């Protein structure tokens, strides 16, 4: 993997968060090697989206006690993948307020998506949208909700 020297020297987080459809095909969670394959894939960094600091606040815009398990799956997937291999420290994971910084996650029964990459998500209302029910979008995920939720969060 090639990491631009500007990023490695500064110790700045070179993390770009993106979403992909993960609820089809083989039901195997991606491994660390799938995300980082040093001998196989170069790393391309969108320099304008690099977070200035490795501590990235995360909050939920519409917390509900009925989705606490799903929120834990997302947090576990992010901290077990991106945080483990990038040096990012995701903090908070509580309810957003009007002035919350960082990644604001909204839960909705729609296709998961973001309104930008990396630092472009800072303070953006519904900057990241995740689906926990799959009633309208990708109903095949209803039979493997945990897998789909973790996979989408991992990507």
XYZ file of C-alpha atoms in Angstrom:
155
model
C 0.000 0.000 0.000
C 1.334 3.410 -0.854
C 0.508 6.097 1.663
C 1.581 9.582 0.588
C 4.535 10.692 2.701
C 2.659 13.877 3.572
C 0.110 11.769 5.443
C 2.480 9.342 7.130
C 4.952 12.037 8.240
C 2.256 14.188 9.757
C 0.590 11.224 11.391
C -2.673 12.538 9.965
C -5.530 10.155 9.495
C -5.807 9.123 5.837
C -9.237 7.638 6.130
C -12.040 7.991 3.633
C -15.353 6.557 4.705
C -17.562 5.245 1.925
C -20.668 3.126 1.666
C -21.423 0.252 -0.651
C -24.207 -2.218 -1.130
C -23.144 -5.230 0.892
C -26.260 -7.326 1.221
C -25.898 -9.463 -1.840
C -23.594 -12.268 -2.812
C -21.515 -14.352 -0.444
C -22.334 -13.886 3.240
C -18.767 -13.524 4.496
C -17.681 -10.351 6.210
C -14.703 -8.629 4.601
C -11.444 -9.129 6.447
C -8.710 -6.652 7.241
C -6.841 -8.071 4.234
C -9.789 -7.190 1.994
C -9.514 -3.554 3.046
C -5.737 -3.322 3.141
C -3.843 -5.519 0.711
C -0.385 -3.892 0.607
C 1.007 -6.104 -2.113
C -2.073 -5.907 -4.324
C -3.626 -2.455 -4.307
C -2.270 1.074 -4.098
C -3.997 3.435 -1.708
C -5.481 6.543 -3.253
C -6.286 9.296 -0.817
C -8.638 12.161 -1.581
C -6.428 14.701 0.163
C -9.227 17.239 0.554
C -11.223 14.808 2.690
C -8.575 13.919 5.284
C -9.689 14.591 8.847
C -7.361 17.087 10.529
C -7.327 15.064 13.745
C -7.558 11.314 14.270
C -10.327 11.716 16.883
C -13.595 11.696 14.975
C -16.852 12.265 16.843
C -19.797 10.084 15.832
C -23.395 10.613 16.854
C -26.838 9.273 16.016
C -29.542 11.701 14.950
C -32.473 9.444 15.766
C -31.561 7.124 18.608
C -34.297 4.774 19.711
C -34.064 2.106 22.393
C -35.388 -0.388 19.851
C -32.250 -0.037 17.697
C -29.541 -0.171 20.362
C -28.387 -3.634 19.232
C -28.036 -2.463 15.619
C -26.133 0.649 16.692
C -23.749 -1.588 18.620
C -23.198 -3.711 15.491
C -22.257 -0.564 13.553
C -19.907 0.681 16.265
C -18.239 -2.754 16.579
C -17.765 -3.005 12.808
C -16.274 0.494 12.520
C -13.991 0.135 15.534
C -12.939 -3.376 14.471
C -12.045 -2.283 10.964
C -11.388 1.387 10.228
C -10.279 2.309 13.745
C -8.037 -0.747 14.028
C -6.134 -0.207 10.779
C -6.190 3.575 10.363
C -5.366 5.073 13.734
C -8.737 6.810 13.823
C -10.409 7.106 17.194
C -14.168 7.246 16.875
C -15.746 8.775 19.944
C -19.147 9.637 21.284
C -21.667 7.321 19.631
C -24.477 9.038 21.537
C -27.397 11.233 20.549
C -26.562 14.200 18.309
C -27.546 17.680 19.387
C -27.989 20.712 17.144
C -24.287 21.513 17.244
C -22.745 18.023 17.072
C -19.548 17.815 15.052
C -18.139 14.803 13.273
C -20.160 12.093 11.575
C -23.913 12.424 12.087
C -25.680 9.125 11.369
C -29.366 9.006 10.509
C -31.291 5.714 10.483
C -33.810 5.330 7.667
C -35.277 2.540 5.563
C -33.492 3.615 2.414
C -30.273 2.758 0.625
C -27.267 3.491 2.839
C -25.307 6.502 1.633
C -23.215 9.456 2.655
C -23.291 13.097 1.617
C -19.542 13.199 1.184
C -16.310 11.462 2.098
C -14.130 11.804 5.172
C -14.084 15.308 6.597
C -16.760 16.420 4.123
C -19.175 14.740 6.561
C -18.202 16.960 9.494
C -21.409 18.344 11.069
C -23.581 17.472 8.047
C -27.169 16.633 9.031
C -27.868 13.041 7.923
C -24.338 13.008 6.539
C -24.465 9.232 6.743
C -27.685 7.259 6.390
C -27.880 3.617 7.474
C -30.727 1.142 7.161
C -31.586 -1.193 10.050
C -34.960 -2.617 8.927
C -34.594 -3.332 5.182
C -38.362 -3.213 4.704
C -38.197 -1.033 1.580
C -34.556 -1.147 0.523
C -32.861 -4.543 0.019
C -35.537 -6.689 1.722
C -33.285 -9.732 1.229
C -31.271 -8.345 4.156
C -34.177 -9.029 6.514
C -32.980 -12.639 6.718
C -29.436 -11.573 7.614
C -29.808 -8.157 9.225
C -26.741 -8.370 11.439
C -24.572 -9.418 8.510
C -25.875 -6.606 6.276
C -25.621 -3.923 8.963
C -22.075 -4.903 9.955
C -20.949 -5.261 6.324
C -22.292 -1.872 5.303
C -20.700 -0.231 8.358
C -17.408 -2.004 7.612
C -17.321 -0.604 4.109
